[in-house]
mmCIF file of C-alpha atoms in Angstrom:
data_model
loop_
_atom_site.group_PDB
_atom_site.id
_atom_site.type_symbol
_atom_site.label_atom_id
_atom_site.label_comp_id
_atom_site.label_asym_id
_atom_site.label_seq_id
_atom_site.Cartn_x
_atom_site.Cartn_y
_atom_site.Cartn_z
ATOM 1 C CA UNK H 803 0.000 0.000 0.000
ATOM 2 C CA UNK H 804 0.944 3.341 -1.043
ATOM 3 C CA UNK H 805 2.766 5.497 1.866
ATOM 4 C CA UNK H 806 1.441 9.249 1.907
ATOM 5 C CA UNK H 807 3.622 11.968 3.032
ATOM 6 C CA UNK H 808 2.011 13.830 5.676
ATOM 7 C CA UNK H 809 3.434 16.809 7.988
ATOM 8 C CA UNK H 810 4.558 16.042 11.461
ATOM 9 C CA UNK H 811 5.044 19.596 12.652
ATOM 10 C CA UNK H 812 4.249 18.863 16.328
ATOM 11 C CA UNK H 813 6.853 15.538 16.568
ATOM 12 C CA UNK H 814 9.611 16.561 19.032
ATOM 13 C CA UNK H 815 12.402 14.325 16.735
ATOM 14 C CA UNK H 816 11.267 16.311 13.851
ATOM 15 C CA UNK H 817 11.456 19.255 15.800
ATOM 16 C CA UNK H 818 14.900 18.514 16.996
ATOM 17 C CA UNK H 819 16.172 17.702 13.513
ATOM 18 C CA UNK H 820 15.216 21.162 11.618
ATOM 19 C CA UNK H 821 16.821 23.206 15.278
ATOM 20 C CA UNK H 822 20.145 21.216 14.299
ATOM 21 C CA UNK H 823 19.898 22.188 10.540
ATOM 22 C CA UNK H 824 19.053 26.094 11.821
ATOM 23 C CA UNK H 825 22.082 26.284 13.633
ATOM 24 C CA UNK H 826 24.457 24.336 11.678
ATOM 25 C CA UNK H 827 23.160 26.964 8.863
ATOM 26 C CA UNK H 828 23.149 29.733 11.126
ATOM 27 C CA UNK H 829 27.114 29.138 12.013
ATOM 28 C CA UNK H 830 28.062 29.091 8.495
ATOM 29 C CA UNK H 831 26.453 31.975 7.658
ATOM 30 C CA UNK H 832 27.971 34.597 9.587
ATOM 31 C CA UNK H 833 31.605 34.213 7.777
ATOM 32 C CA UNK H 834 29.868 33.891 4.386
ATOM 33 C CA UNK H 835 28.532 36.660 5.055
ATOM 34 C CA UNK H 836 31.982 38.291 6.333
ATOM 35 C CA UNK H 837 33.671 36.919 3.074
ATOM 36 C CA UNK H 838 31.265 38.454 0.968
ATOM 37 C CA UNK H 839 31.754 41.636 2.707
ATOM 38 C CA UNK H 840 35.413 41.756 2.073
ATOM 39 C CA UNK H 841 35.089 40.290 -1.681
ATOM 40 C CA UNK H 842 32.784 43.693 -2.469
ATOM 41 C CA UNK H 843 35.078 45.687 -1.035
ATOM 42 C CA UNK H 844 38.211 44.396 -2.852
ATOM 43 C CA UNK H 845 36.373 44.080 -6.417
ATOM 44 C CA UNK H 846 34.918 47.810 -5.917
ATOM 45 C CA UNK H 847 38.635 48.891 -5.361
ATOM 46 C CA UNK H 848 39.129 47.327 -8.592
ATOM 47 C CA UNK H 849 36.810 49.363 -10.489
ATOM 48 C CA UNK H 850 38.028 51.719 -12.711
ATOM 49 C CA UNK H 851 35.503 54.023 -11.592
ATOM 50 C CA UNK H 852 36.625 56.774 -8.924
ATOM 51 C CA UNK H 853 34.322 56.880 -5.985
ATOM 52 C CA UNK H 854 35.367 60.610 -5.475
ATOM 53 C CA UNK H 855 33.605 61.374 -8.945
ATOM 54 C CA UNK H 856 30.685 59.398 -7.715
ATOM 55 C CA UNK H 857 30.544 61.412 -4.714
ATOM 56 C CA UNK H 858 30.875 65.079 -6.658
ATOM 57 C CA UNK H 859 28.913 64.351 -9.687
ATOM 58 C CA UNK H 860 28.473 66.701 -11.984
ATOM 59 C CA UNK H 861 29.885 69.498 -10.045
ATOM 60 C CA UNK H 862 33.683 67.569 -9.799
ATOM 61 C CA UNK H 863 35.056 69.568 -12.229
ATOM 62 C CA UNK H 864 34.815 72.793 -9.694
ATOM 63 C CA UNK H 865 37.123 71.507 -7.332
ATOM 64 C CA UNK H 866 40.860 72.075 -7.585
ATOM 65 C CA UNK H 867 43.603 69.051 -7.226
ATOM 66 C CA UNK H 868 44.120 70.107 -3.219
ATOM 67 C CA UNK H 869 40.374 70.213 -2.748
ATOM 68 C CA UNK H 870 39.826 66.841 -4.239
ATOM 69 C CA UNK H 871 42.822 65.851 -2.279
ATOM 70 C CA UNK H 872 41.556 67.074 1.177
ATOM 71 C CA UNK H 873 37.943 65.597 0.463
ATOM 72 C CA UNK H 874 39.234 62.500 -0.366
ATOM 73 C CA UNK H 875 41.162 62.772 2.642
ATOM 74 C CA UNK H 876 38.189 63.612 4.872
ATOM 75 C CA UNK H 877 36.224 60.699 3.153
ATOM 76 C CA UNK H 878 38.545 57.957 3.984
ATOM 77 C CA UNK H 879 39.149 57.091 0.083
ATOM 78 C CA UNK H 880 42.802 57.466 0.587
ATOM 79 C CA UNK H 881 42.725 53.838 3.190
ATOM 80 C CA UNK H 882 43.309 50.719 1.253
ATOM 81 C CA UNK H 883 40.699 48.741 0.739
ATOM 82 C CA UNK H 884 41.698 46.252 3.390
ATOM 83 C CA UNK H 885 41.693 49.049 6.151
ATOM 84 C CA UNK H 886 38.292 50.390 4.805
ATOM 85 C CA UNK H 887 36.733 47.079 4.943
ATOM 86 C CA UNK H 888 38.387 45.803 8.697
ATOM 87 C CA UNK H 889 37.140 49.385 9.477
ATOM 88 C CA UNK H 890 33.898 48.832 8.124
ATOM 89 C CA UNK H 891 33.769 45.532 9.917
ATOM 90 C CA UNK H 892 34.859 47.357 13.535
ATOM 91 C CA UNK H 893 32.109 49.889 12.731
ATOM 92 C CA UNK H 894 29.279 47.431 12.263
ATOM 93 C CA UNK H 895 30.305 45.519 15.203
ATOM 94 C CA UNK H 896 29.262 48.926 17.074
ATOM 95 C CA UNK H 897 25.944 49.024 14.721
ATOM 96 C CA UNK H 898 27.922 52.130 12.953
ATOM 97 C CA UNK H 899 26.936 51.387 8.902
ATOM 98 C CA UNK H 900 28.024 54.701 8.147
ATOM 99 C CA UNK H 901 27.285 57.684 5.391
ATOM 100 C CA UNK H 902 26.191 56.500 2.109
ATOM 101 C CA UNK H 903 28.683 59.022 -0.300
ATOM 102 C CA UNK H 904 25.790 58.363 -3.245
ATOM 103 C CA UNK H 905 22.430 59.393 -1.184
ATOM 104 C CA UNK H 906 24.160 62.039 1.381
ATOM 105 C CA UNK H 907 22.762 60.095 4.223
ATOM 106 C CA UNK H 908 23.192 57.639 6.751
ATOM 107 C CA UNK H 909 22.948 54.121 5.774
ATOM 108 C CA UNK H 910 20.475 53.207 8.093
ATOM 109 C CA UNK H 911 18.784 55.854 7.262
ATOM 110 C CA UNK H 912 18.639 54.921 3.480
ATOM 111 C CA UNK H 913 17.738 51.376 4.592
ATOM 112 C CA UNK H 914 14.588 52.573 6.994
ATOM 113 C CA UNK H 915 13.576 54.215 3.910
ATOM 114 C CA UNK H 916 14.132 51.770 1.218
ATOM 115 C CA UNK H 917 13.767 48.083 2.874
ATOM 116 C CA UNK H 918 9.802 48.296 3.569
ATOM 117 C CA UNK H 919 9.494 48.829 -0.363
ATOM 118 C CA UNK H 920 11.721 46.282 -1.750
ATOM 119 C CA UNK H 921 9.526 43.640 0.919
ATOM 120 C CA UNK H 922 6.424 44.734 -0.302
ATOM 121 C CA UNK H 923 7.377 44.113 -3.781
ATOM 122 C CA UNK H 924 9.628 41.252 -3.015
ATOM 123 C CA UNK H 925 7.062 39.092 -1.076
ATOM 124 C CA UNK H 926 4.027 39.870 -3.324
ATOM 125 C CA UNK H 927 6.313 38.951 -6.625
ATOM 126 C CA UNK H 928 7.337 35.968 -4.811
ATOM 127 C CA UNK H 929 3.726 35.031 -4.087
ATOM 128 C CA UNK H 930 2.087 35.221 -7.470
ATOM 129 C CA UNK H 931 5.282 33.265 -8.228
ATOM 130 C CA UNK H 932 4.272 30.794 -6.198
ATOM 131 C CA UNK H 933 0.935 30.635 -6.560
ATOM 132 C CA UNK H 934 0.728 30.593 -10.348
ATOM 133 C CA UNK H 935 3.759 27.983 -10.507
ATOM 134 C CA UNK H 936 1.707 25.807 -8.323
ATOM 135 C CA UNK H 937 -1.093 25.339 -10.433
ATOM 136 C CA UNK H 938 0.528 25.413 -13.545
ATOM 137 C CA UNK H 939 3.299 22.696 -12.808
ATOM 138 C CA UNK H 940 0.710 20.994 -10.955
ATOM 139 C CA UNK H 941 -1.800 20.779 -14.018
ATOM 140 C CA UNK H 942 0.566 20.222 -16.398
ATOM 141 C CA UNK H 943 2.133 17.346 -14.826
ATOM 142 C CA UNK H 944 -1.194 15.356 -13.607
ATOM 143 C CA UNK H 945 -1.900 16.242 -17.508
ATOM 144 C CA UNK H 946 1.695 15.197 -18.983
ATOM 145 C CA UNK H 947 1.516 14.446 -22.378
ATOM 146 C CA UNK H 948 -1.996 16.172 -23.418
ATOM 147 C CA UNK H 949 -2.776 19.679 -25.045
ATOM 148 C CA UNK H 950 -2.638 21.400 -21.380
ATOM 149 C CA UNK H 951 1.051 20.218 -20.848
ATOM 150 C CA UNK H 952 2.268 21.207 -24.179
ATOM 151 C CA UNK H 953 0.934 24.329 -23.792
ATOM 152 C CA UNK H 954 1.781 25.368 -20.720
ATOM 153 C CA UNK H 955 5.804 23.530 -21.158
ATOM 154 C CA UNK H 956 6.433 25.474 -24.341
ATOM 155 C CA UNK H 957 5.321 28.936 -22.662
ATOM 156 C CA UNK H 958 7.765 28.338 -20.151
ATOM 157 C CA UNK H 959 10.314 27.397 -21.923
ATOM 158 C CA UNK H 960 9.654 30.567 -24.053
ATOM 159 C CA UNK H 961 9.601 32.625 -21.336
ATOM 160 C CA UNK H 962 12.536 31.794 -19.729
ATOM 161 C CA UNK H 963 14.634 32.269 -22.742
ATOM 162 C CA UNK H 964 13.762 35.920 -22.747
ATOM 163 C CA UNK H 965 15.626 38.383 -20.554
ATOM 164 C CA UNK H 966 13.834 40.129 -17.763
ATOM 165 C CA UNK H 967 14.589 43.549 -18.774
ATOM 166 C CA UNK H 968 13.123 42.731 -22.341
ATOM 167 C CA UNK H 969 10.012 41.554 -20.521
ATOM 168 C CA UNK H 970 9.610 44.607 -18.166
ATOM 169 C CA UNK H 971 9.970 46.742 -21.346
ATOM 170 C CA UNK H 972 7.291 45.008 -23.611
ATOM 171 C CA UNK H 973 4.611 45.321 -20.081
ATOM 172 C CA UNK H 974 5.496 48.815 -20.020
ATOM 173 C CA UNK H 975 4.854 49.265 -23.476
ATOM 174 C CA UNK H 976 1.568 47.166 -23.714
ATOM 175 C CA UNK H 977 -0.022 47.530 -20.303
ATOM 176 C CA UNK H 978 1.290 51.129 -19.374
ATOM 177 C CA UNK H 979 2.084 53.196 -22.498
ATOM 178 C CA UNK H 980 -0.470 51.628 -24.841
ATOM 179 C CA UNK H 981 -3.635 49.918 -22.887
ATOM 180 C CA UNK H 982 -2.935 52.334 -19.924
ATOM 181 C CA UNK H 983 -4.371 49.712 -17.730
ATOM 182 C CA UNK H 984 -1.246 50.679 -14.863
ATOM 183 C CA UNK H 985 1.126 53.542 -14.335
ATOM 184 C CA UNK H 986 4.455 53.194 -16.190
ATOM 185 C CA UNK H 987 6.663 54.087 -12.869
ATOM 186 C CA UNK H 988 7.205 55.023 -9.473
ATOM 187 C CA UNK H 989 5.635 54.758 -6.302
ATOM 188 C CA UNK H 990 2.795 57.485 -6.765
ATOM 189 C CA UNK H 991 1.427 59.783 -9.432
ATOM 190 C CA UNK H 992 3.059 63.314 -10.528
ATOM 191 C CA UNK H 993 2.506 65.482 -7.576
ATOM 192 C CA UNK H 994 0.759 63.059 -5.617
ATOM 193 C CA UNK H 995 1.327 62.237 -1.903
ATOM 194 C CA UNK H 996 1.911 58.622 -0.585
ATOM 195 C CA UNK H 997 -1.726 56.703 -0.608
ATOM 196 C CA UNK H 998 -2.426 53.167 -0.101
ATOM 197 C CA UNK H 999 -4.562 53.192 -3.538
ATOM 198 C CA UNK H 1000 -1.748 55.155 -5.388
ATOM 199 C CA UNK H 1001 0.776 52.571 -4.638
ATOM 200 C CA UNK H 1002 -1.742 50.014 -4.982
ATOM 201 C CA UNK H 1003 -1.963 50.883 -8.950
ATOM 202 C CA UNK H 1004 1.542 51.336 -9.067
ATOM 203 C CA UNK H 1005 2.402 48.310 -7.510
ATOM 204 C CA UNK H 1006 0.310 45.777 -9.657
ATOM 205 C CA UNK H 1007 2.830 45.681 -12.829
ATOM 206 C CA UNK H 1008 6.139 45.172 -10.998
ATOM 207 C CA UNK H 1009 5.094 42.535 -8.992
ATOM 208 C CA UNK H 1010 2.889 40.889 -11.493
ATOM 209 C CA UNK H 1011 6.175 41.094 -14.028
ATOM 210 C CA UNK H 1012 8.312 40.003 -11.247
ATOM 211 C CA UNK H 1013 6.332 36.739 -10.684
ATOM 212 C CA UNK H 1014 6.430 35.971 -14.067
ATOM 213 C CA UNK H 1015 10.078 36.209 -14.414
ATOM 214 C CA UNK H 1016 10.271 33.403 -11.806
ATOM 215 C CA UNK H 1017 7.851 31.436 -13.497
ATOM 216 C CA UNK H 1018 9.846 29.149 -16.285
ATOM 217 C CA UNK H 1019 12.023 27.053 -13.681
ATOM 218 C CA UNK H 1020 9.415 26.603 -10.905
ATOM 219 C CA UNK H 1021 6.521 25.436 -13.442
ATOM 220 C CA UNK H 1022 8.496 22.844 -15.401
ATOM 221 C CA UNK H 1023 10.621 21.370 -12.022
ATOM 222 C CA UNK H 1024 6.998 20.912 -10.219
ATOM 223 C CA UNK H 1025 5.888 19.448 -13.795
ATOM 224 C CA UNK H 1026 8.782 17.142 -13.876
ATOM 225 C CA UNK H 1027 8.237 16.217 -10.027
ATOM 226 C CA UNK H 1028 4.353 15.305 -10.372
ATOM 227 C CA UNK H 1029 4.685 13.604 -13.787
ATOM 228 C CA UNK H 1030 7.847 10.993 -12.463
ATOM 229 C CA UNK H 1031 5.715 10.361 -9.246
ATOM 230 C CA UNK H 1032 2.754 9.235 -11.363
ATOM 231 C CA UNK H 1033 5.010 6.456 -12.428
ATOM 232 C CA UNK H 1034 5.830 5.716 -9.003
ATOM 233 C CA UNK H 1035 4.543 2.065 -7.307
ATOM 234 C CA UNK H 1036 2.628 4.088 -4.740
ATOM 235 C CA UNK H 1037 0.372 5.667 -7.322
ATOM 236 C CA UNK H 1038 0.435 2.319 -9.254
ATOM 237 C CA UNK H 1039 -1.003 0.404 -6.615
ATOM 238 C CA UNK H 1040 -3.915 3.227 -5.730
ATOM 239 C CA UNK H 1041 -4.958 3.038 -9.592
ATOM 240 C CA UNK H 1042 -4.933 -0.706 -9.292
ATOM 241 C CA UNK H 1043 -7.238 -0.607 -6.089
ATOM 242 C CA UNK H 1044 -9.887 1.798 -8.057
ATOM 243 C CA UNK H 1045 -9.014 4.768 -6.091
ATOM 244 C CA UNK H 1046 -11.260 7.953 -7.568
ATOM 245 C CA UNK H 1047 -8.469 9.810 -9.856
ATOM 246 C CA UNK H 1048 -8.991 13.231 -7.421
ATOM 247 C CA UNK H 1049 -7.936 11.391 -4.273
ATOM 248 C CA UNK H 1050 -4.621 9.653 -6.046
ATOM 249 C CA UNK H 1051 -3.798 13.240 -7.201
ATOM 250 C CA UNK H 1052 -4.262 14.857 -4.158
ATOM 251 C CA UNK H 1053 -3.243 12.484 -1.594
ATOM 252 C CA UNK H 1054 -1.144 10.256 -3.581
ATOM 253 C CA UNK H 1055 0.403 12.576 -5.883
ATOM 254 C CA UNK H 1056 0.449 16.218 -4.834
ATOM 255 C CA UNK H 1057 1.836 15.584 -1.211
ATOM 256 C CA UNK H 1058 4.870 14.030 -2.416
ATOM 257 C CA UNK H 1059 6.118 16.929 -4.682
ATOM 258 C CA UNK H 1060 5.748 19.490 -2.124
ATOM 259 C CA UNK H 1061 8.882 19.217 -0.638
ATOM 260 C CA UNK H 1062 10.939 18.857 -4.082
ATOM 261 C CA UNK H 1063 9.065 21.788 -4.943
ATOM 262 C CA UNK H 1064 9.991 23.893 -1.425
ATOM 263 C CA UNK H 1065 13.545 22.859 -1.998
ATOM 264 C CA UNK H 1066 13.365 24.609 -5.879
ATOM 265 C CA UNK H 1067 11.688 27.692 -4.436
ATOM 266 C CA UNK H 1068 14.840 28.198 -2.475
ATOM 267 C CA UNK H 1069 17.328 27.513 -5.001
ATOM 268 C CA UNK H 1070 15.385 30.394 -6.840
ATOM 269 C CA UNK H 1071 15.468 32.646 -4.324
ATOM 270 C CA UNK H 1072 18.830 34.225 -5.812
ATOM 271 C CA UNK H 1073 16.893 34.884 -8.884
ATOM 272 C CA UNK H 1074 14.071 36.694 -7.349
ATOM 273 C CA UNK H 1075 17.083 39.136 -5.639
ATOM 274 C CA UNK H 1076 18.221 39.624 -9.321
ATOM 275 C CA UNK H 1077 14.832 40.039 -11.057
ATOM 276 C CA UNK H 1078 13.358 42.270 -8.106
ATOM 277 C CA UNK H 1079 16.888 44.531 -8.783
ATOM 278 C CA UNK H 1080 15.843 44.461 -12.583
ATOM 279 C CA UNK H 1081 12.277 45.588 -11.670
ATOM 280 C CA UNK H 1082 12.970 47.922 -9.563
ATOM 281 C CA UNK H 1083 15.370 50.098 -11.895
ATOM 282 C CA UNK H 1084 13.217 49.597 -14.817
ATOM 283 C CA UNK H 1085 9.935 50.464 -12.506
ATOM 284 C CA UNK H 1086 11.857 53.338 -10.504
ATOM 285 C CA UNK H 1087 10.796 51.596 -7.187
ATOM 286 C CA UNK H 1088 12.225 52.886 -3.993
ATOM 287 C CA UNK H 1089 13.495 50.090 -3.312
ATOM 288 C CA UNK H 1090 16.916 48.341 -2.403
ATOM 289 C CA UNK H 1091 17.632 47.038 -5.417
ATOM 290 C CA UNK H 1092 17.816 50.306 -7.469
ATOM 291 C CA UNK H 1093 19.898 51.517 -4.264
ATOM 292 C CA UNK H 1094 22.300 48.491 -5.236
ATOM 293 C CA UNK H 1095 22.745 49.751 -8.701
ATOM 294 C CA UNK H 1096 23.484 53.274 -7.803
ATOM 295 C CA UNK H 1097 26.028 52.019 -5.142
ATOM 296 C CA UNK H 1098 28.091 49.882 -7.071
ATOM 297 C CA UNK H 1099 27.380 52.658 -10.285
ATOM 298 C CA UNK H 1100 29.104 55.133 -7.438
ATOM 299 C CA UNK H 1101 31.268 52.698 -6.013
ATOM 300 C CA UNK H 1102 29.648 53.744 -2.400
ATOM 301 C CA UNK H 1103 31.642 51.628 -0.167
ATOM 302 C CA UNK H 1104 29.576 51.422 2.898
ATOM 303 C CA UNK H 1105 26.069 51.002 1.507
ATOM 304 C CA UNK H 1106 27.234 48.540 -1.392
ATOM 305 C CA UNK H 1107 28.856 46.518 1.322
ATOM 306 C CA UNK H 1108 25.991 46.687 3.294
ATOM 307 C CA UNK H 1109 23.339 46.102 1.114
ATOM 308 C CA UNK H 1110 25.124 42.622 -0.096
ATOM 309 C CA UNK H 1111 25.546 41.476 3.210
ATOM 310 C CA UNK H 1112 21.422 41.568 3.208
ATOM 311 C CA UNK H 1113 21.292 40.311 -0.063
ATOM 312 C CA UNK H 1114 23.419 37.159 1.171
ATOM 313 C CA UNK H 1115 21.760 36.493 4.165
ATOM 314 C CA UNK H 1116 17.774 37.127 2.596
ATOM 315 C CA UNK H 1117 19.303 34.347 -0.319
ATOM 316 C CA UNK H 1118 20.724 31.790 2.965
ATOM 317 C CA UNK H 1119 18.005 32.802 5.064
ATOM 318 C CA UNK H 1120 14.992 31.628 2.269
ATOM 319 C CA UNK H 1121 16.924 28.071 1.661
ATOM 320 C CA UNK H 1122 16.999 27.520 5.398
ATOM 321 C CA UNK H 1123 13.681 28.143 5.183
ATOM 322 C CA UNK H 1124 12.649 26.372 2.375
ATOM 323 C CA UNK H 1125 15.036 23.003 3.885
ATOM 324 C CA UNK H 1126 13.468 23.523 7.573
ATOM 325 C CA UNK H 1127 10.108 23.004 5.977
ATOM 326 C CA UNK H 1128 11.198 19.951 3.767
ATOM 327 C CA UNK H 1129 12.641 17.903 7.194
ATOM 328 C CA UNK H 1130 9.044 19.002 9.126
ATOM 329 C CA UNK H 1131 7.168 17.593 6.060
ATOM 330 C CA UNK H 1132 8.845 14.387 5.051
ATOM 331 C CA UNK H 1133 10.179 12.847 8.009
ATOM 332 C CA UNK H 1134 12.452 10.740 5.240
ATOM 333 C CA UNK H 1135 15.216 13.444 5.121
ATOM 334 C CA UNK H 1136 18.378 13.289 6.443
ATOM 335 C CA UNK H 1137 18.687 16.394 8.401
ATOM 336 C CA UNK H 1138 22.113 15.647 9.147
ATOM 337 C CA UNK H 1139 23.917 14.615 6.003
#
């Protein structure tokens, strides 16, 4: 008889197991996320881009040799990049992040301002992500082989061999400059003040496109997942008993791709950084991503480092998440290994 996988949240082994995973995870992650600190700063050194001309902009060309010398002074940019990083790191320890050269303002305070946006759009990209992969894959594979699989396989595979940016430029041109269904950018209209129906509107397009850009991978691996387990000697066995088709797909079938499915999510996760930076600049959301760009475009030392560190742990943070959840629902993986 056909074993069904069913979620054990409340066993106290289970329990145990995904704690151990946390903090084995959680150990790692803090000198990852040191080492990815120290690789920004060393490649931004390497940029051929001065962060002094970042910093002046278009008025650089007013300041004499000895003035650009003493700024550069005053702004640290004369340290290796070694010092500036270990001083960096001392700084942080002390929950110092510094000025941000690019905004004019205190990291945190370009953080408080930015980070609420970036989740907003983040988490509701990442949900119609979900959402829409799960019924897709899901239908496709308890379909495999008919008109709804082709369909929906060759769409995916055509979608994911366009770029996002090419995407976000065709919905702007169909849906905002054309049908005028959605605003083309920003947060709120020209002149307008902050309003929960403003950024409503504005927010439909960017995290509509930014779902779909994680579509492609997500559809066909749940596709993949559900079709092999209908070949599987569990479901075999139900179809030989006369089980009703609905209850071998949804207790035979469905249950046993979640987990494959929550461990593909968080392999994505690093894709939904890069597409939400995509949408973001395209968009002009307020968010962290379009931050990103203008740090590294200004080679802004403190917020670029900072903002990667996030980046890292959001990426480790979502595949601990995404294993924790696997070990509480099939108590067949090795937590351990």
């Amino acid at each position: 008889m056909g074993a069904v996988v069913r979620a054990r949240p409340l066993d106290p082994v289970m329990r145990g197991r995904a704690g151990r995973l946390i903090v084995r995870r959680l150990a790692v992650a803090v000198p990852l996320a040191g080492l990815v600190s120290l690789a920004v700063f060393a490649l931004a050194a390497a940029s051929p881009f001065d962060p002094l001309d970042g910093y002046l902009g278009a008025h650089g060309d007013g300041f004499t040799e000895a003035q650009r010398a003493a700024l550069r002074d005053r702004l640290g940019l004369q340290r290796n990049w070694f010092d500036a990083w270990w001083s960096w790191i001392g700084d942080l320890v002390h929950g110092r992040l510094g000025e941000s050269r690019s905004y004019r303002q205190p990291v945190t305070q370009v953080l408080a301002e930015r980070l609420p946006w970036s989740l907003l759009l983040g988490v509701l990209g990442g949900v119609v992500a979900l959402v829409l992969a799960a019924i897709l894959g899901a239908w496709a594979g308890l379909r495999r082989g008919g008109f709804i699989d082709r369909t929906i396989s060759a769409a995916a595979v055509v979608l994911q061999a366009v770029p996002p940016f090419v995407l976000a430029l065709g919905a702007v041109l169909l849906f905002a400059s054309t049908l005028r269904w959605f605003p083309a950018a920003g947060l709120t209209d020209p002149g307008g003040g902050v309003t929960a129906g403003s950024t409503a509107r504005h927010l439909v397009l960017p995290a509509v496109l930014l779902g779909v850009t994680q579509l492609p991978w997500l559809v066909l691996g749940l596709r993949e997942t559900v079709a092999r387990t209908l070949d599987s000697d569990a479901v075999k066995g139900a179809k030989a008993r006369g089980l009703p088709w609905r209850v071998i797909a949804f207790r035979h079938v469905l249950p046993v791709a979640v987990v494959p499915f929550l461990a593909l999510c968080g392999a994505r996760l690093p894709e939904l950084v890069v597409g939400a930076t995509v949408v973001e600049t395209l968009f002009s959301w307020p968010g962290l991503g379009s931050a990103t760009v203008e740090a590294a475009r200004s080679v802004d030392f403190p917020l670029l480092a900072i903002l990667t560190v996030l980046i890292t742990g959001l990426v480790l943070l979502g595949n601990l998440a995404a294993d924790a959840a696997a070990v509480l629902i099939d108590p067949r993986i090795d937590a351990d290994g």
